[in-house]
GROMACS .gro file of C-alpha atoms in nm:
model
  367
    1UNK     CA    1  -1.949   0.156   0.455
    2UNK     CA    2  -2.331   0.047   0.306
    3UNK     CA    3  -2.429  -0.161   0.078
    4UNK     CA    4  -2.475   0.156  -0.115
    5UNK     CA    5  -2.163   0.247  -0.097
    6UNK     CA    6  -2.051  -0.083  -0.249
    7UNK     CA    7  -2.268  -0.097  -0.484
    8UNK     CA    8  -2.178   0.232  -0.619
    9UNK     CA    9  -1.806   0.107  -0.633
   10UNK     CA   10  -1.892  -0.181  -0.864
   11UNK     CA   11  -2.070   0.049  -1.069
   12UNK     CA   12  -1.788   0.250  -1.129
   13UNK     CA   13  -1.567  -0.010  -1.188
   14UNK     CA   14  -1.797  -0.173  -1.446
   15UNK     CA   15  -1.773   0.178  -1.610
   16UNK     CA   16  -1.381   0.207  -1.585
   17UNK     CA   17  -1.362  -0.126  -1.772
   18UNK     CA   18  -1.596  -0.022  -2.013
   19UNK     CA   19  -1.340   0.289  -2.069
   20UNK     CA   20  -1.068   0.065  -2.057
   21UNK     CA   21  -1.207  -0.170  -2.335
   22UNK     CA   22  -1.245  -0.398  -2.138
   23UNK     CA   23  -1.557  -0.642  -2.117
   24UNK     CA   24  -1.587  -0.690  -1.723
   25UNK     CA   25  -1.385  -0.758  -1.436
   26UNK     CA   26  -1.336  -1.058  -1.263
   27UNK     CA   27  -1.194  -1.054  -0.897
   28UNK     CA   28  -1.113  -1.307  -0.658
   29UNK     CA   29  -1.022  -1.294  -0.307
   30UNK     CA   30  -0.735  -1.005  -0.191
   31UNK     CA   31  -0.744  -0.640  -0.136
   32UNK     CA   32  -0.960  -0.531  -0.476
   33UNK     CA   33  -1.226  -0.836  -0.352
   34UNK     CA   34  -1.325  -0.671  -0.056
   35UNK     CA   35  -1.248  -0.267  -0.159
   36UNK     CA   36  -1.541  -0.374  -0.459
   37UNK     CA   37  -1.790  -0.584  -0.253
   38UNK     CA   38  -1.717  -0.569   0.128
   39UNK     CA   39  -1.620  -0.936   0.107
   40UNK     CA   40  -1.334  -1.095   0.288
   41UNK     CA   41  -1.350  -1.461   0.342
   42UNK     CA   42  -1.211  -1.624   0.666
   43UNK     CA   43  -0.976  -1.848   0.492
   44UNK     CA   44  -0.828  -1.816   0.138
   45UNK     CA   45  -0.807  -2.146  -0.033
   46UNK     CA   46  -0.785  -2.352  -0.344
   47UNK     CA   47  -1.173  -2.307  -0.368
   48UNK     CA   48  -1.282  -2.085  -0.637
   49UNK     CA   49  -1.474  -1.730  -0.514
   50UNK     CA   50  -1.489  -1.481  -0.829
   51UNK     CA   51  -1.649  -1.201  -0.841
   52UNK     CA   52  -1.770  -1.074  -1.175
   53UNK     CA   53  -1.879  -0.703  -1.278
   54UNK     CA   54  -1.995  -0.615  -1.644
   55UNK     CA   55  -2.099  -0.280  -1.692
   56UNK     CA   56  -2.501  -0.210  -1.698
   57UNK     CA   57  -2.536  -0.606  -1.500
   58UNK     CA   58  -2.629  -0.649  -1.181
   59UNK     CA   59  -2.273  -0.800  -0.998
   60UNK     CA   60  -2.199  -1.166  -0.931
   61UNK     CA   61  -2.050  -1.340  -0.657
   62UNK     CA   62  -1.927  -1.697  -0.681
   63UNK     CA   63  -1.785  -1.837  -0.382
   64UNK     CA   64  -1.802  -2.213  -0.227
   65UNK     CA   65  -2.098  -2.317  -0.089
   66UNK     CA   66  -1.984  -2.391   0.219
   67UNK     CA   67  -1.891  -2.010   0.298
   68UNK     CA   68  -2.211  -1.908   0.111
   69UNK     CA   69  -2.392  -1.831   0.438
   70UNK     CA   70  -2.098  -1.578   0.522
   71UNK     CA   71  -2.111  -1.431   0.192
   72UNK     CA   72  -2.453  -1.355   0.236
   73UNK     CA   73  -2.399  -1.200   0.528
   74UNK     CA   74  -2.150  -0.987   0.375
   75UNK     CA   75  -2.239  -0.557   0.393
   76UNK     CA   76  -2.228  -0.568   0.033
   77UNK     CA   77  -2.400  -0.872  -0.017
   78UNK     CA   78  -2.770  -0.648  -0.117
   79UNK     CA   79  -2.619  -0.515  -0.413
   80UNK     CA   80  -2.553  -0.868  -0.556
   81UNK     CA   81  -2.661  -1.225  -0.679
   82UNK     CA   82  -2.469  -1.483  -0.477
   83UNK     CA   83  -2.416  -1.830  -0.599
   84UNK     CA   84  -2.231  -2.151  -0.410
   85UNK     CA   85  -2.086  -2.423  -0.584
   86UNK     CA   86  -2.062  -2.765  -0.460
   87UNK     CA   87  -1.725  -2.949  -0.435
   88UNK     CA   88  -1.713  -3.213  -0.752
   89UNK     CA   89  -1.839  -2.937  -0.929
   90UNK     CA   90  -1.655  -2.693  -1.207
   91UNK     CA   91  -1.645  -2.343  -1.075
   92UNK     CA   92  -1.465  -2.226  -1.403
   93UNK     CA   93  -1.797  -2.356  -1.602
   94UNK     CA   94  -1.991  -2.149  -1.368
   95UNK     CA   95  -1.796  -1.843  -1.439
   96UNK     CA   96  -1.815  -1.887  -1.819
   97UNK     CA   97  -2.189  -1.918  -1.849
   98UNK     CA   98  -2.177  -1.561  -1.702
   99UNK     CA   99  -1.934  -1.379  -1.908
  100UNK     CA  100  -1.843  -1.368  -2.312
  101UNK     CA  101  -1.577  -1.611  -2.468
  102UNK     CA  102  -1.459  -1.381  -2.673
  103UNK     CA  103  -1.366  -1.111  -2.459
  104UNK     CA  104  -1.138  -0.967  -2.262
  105UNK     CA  105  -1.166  -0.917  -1.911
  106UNK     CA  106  -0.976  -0.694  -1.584
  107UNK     CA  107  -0.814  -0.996  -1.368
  108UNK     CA  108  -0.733  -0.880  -0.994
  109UNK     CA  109  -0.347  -0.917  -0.914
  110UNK     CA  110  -0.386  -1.150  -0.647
  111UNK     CA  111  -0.564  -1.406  -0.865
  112UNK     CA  112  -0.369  -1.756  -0.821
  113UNK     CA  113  -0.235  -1.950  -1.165
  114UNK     CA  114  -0.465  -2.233  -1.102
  115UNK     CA  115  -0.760  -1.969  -1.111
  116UNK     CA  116  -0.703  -1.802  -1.408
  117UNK     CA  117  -0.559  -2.108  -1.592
  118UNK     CA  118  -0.874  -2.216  -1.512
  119UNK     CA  119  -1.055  -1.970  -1.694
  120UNK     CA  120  -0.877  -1.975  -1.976
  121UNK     CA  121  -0.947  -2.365  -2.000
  122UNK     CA  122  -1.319  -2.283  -1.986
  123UNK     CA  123  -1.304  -1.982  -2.188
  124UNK     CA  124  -1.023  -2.061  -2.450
  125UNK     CA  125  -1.115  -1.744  -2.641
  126UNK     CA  126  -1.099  -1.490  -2.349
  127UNK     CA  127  -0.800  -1.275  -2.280
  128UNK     CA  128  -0.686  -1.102  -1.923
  129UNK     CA  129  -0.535  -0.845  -1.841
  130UNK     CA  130  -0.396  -0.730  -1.438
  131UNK     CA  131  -0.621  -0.463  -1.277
  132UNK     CA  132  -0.272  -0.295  -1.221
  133UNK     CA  133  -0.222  -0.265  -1.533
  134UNK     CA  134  -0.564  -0.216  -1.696
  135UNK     CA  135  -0.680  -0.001  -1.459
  136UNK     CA  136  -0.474   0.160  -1.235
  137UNK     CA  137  -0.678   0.421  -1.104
  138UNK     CA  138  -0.974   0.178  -0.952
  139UNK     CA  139  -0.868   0.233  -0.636
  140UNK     CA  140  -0.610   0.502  -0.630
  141UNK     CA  141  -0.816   0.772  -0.595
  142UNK     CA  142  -0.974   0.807  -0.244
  143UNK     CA  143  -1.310   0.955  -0.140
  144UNK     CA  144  -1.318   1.168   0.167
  145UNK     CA  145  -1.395   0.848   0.384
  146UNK     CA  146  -1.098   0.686   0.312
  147UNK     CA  147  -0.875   0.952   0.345
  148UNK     CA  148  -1.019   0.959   0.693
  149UNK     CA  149  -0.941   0.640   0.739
  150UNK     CA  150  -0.605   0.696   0.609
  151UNK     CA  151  -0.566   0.987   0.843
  152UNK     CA  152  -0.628   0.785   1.149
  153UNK     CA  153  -0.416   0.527   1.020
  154UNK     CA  154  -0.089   0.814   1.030
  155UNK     CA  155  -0.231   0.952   1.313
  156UNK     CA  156  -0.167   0.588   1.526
  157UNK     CA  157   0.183   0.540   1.340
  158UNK     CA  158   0.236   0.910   1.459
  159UNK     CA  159   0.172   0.843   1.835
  160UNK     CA  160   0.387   0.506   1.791
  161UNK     CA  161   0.680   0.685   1.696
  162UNK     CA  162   0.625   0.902   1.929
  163UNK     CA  163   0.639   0.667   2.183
  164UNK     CA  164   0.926   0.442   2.016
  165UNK     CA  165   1.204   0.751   2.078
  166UNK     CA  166   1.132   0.738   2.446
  167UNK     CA  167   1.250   0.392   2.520
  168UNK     CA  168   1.598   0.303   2.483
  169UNK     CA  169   1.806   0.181   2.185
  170UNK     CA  170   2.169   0.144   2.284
  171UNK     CA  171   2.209  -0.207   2.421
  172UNK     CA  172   1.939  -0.349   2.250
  173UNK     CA  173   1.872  -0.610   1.961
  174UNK     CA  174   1.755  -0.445   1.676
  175UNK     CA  175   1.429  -0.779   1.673
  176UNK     CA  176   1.352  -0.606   2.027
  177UNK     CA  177   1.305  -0.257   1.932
  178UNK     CA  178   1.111  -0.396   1.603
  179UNK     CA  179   0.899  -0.548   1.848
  180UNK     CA  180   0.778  -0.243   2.044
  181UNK     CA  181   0.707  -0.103   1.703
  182UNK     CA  182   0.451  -0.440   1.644
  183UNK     CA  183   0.322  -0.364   2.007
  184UNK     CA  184   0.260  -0.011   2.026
  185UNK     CA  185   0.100  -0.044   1.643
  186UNK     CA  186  -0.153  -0.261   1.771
  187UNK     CA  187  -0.191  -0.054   2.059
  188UNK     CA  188  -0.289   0.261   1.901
  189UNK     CA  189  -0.529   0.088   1.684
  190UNK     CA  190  -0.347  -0.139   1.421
  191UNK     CA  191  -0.548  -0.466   1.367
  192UNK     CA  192  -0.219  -0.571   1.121
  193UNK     CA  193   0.114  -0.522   1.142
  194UNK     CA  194   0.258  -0.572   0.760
  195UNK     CA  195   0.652  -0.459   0.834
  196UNK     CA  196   0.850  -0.286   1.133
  197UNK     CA  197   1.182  -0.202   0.962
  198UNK     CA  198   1.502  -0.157   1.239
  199UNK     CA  199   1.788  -0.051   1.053
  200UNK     CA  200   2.118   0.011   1.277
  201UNK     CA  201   2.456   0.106   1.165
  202UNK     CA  202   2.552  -0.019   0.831
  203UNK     CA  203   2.212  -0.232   0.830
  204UNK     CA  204   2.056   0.123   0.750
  205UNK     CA  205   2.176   0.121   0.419
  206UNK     CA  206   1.965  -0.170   0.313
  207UNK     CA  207   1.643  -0.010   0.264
  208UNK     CA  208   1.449  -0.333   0.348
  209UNK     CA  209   1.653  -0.469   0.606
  210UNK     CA  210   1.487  -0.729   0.829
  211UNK     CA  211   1.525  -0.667   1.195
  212UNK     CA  212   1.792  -0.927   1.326
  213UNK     CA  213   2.033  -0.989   1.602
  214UNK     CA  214   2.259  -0.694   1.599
  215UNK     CA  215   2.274  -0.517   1.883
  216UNK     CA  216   2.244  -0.117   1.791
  217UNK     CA  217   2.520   0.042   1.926
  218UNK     CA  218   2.618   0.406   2.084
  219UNK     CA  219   2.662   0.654   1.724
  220UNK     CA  220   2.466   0.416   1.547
  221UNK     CA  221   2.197   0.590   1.283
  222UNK     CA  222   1.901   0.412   1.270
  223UNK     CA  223   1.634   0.417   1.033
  224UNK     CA  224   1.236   0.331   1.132
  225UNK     CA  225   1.043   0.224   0.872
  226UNK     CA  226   0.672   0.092   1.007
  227UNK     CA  227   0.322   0.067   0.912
  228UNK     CA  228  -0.034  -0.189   0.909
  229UNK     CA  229  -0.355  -0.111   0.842
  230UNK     CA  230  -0.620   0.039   1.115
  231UNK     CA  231  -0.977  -0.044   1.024
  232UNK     CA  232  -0.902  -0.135   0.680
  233UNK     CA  233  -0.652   0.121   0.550
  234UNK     CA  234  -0.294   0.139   0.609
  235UNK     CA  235  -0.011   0.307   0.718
  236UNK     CA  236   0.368   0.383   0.644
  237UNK     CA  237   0.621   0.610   0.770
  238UNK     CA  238   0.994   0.641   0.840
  239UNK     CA  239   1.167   0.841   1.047
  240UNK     CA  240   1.601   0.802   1.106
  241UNK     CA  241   1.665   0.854   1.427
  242UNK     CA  242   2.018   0.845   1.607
  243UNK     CA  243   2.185   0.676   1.932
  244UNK     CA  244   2.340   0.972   2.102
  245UNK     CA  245   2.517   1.274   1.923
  246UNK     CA  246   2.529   1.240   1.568
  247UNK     CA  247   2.830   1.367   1.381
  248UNK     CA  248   2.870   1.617   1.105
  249UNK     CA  249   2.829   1.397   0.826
  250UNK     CA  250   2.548   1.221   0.964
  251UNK     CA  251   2.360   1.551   1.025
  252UNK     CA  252   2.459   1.673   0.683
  253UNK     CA  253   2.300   1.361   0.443
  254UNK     CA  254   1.953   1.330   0.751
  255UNK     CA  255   1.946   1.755   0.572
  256UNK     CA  256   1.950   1.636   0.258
  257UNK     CA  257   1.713   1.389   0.257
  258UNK     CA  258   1.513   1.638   0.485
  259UNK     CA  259   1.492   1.886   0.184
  260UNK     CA  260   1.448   1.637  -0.076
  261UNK     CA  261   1.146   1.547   0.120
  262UNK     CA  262   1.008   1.851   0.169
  263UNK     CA  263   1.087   1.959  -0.185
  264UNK     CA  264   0.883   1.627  -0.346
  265UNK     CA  265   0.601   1.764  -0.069
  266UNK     CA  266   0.590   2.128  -0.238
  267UNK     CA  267   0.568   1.951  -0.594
  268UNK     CA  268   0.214   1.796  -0.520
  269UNK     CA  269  -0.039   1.937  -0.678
  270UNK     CA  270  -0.296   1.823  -0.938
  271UNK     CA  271  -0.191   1.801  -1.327
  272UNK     CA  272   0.234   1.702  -1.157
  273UNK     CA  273   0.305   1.373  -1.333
  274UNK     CA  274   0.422   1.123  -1.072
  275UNK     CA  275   0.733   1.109  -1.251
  276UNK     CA  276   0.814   1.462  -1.170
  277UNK     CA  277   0.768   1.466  -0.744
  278UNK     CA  278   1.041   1.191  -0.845
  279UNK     CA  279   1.246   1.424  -1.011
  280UNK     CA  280   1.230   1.685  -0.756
  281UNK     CA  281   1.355   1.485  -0.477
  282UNK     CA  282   1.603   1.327  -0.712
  283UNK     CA  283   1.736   1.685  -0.857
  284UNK     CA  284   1.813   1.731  -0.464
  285UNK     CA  285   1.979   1.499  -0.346
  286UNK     CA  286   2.205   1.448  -0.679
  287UNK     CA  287   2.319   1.803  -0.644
  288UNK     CA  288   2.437   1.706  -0.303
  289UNK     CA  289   2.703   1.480  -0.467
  290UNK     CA  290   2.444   1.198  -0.323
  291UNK     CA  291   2.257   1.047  -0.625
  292UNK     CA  292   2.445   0.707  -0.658
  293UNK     CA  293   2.304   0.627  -0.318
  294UNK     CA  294   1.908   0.745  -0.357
  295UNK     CA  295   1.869   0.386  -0.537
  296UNK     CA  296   1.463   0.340  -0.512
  297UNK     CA  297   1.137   0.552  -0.600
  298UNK     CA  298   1.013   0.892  -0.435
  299UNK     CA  299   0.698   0.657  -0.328
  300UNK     CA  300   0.380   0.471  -0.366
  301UNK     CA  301   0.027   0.471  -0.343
  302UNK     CA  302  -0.176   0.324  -0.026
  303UNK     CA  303  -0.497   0.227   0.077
  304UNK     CA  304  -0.630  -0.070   0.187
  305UNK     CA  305  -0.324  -0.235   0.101
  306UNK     CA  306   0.052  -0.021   0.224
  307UNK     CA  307   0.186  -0.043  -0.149
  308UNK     CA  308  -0.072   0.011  -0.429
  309UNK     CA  309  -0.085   0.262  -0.759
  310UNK     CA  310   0.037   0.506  -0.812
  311UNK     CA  311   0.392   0.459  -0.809
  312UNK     CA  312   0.685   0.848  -0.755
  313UNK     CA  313   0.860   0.703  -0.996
  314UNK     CA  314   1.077   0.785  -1.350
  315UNK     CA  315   0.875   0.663  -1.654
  316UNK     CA  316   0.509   0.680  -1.464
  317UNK     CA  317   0.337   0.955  -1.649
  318UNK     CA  318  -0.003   0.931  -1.448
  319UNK     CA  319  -0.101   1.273  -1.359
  320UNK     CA  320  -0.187   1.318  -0.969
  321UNK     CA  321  -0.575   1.442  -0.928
  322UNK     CA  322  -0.719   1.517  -0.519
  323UNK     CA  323  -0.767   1.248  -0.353
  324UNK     CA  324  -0.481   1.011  -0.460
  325UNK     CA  325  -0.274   0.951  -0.138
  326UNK     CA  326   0.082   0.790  -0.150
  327UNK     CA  327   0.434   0.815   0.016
  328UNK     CA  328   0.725   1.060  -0.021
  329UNK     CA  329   1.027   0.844   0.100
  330UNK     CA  330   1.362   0.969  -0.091
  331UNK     CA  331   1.696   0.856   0.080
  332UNK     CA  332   2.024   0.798   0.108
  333UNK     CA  333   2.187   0.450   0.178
  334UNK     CA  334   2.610   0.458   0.219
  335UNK     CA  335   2.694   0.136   0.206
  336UNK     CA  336   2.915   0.003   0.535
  337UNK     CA  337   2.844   0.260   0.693
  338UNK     CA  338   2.438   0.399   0.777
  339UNK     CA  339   2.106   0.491   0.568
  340UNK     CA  340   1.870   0.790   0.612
  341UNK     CA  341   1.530   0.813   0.479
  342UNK     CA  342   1.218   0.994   0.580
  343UNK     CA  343   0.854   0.900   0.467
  344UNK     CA  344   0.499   1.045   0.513
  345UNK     CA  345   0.195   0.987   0.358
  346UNK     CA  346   0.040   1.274   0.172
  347UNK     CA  347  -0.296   1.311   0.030
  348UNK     CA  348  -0.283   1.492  -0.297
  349UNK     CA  349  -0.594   1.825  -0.245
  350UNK     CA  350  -0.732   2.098  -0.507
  351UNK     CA  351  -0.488   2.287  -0.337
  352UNK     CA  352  -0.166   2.084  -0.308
  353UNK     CA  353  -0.023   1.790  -0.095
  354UNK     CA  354  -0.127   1.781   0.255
  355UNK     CA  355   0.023   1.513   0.516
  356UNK     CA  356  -0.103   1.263   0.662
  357UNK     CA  357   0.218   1.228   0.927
  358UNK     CA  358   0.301   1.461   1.130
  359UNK     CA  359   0.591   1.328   1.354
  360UNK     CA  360   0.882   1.597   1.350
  361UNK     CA  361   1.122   1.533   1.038
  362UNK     CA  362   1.435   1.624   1.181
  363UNK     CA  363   1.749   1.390   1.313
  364UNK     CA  364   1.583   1.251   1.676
  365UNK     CA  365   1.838   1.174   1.915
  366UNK     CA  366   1.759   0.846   2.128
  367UNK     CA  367   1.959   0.686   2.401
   0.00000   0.00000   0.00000
């Protein structure tokens, strides 16, 4: 990434507010902070850094002046004016002289209370609304960089698995396993781990089950859920996998979440609404007598975060364009007894979906 680059992206995002009616945007440190600018700071605190875009203005970057220097420093930092406030001083005040009272303004999600009460105190007329909410798309469409990115991303969660199904399950702690996952992550690349899900047995049917004590057992399903992010951009996938020879039930519901899968994967194209890959995978696996137990959505976006817009899910009637990437997870969760779910990341093209995990789909048998 350039400073071109960056600057280009606050461009565009001053012109998606302007679509949005909205005056500006004002972003403070998290995930949109550093997509917009190339800004991270070491240390998040109760210190005010804001970034503000208007569209046809040349960006500004408040941060403390202490981590000025770094700011500076920043890749993006050419394609904007940086300020530093002092401590004693008011940082709201700052923020106010540059933007209109009367307006309202695109607040990143990540923005604490204190900071936006504090606009609001300093700009009683202003109103705010979530970049999730205002404008969804900012970052859901990727350019052919990030999908890269994202590529390599599935590529290391790909070899991770692959390596995962070669060590041994029975016998072990279901923390243990979770830890190779963390390991062999940061092996193939990850510089963050955000979640490696272990769920044995009847833990399997909790589809965020924390890794714990239990130690996974001989005919136990278990279901792999794992991802990070790898220079900047994340990674997700899930795979079920079983200790020894699975049973003919257990085969039969890792099939139907196999097709449902596969199924929501044929649905991508541009023009679907996101609603409808949920639908597909849903029509599936409720005409397998299953639906009571597929109890979340088809899947979510990614980027530089592992859960972003947009969202495979009833009621979102976002259309999917190229370039959006997101997850196809359906499932089935019995409770008592096991779970099943398989997830890959999938890139929506001109042409249709195209994966970014290629791990085989079907029920792995570990020992």
């Amino acid at each position: 990434m350039t400073c071109e680059d960056y600057e280009r992206r606050m461009e565009r995002a001053g012109r998606a507010a302007a679509d949005a009616g909205l005056a500006g945007l004002i972003v403070t440190p998290g995930p949109d902070l550093t997509w917009l600018c190339g800004y991270r700071p070491t240390a998040v605190t109760e210190r005010l850094t804001a970034l503000v875009i208007e569209p046809g203005r040349r960006s500004r970057l408040l941060v403390p002046v202490l981590e000025q220097p770094d700011a500076e420093r920043s890749t993006g930092a050419g394609a904007l004016e940086v300020s530093g406030w002092a401590d004693g001083a008011d940082p709201y005040a700052e923020v106010a002289k540059w933007v209109h009272p009367q307006r309202r303004y695109g607040v990143s999600d990540s923005t604490w209370a204190m900071h936006l009460l504090g606009f609001q105190r300093s700009l009683p007329g202003s109103a705010y609304a979530a970049l999730s909410e205002g404008l969804p798309m900012l970052r859901a469409v990727k350019d052919a960089h990030e999908v890269a990115r994202l590529a390599a991303a599935g590529a290391a969660a790909d070899a991770t698995y692959e390596e995962i199904v070669r060590l041994p399950f029975g016998g072990r702690r279901e923390c243990d396993v979770a830890a190779d996952l963390a390991r062999l992550l940061r092996e193939h690349g990850h510089s963050q781990v955000d979640f490696t899900i272990v769920g044995s047995g009847p833990n399997g049917a909790n589809p965020h089950h924390e890794a714990g004590e239990r130690v996974i057992e001989e005919g136990d399903m278990v279901v792999l859920d794992f991802g990070g992010l790898k220079d900047g951009y994340g990674s997700d996938t899930t795979r079920t996998v079983h200790v020894g020879q699975p049973g003919a039930e257990e085969r039969k519901v890792h099939d139907i979440v196999r097709e449902a899968q596969q199924a929501a994967f044929e649905a991508v194209r541009p023009g679907v609404a996101c609603q409808d890959v949920d639908r597909v995978a849903r029509k599936v696996i409720k005409a397998a007598g299953y639906g009571e137990y597929f109890i979340h959505r088809t899947g979510h976006g990614i980027g530089v975060t592992t859960h972003e817009p947009p969202y495979l899910v009833e009621g979102e009637h976002l259309t999917l364009v190229p370039g959006m990437c997101f997850s196809i997870e359906p499932g089935i969760y019995l409770p008592g007894r096991f779970g099943v779910r398989i997830e890959d990341i999938v890139t929506c093209t001109e042409s249709g979906g195209r994966r970014l995990n290629e791990t085989g789909r079907e029920l792995a048998v570990v020992r």
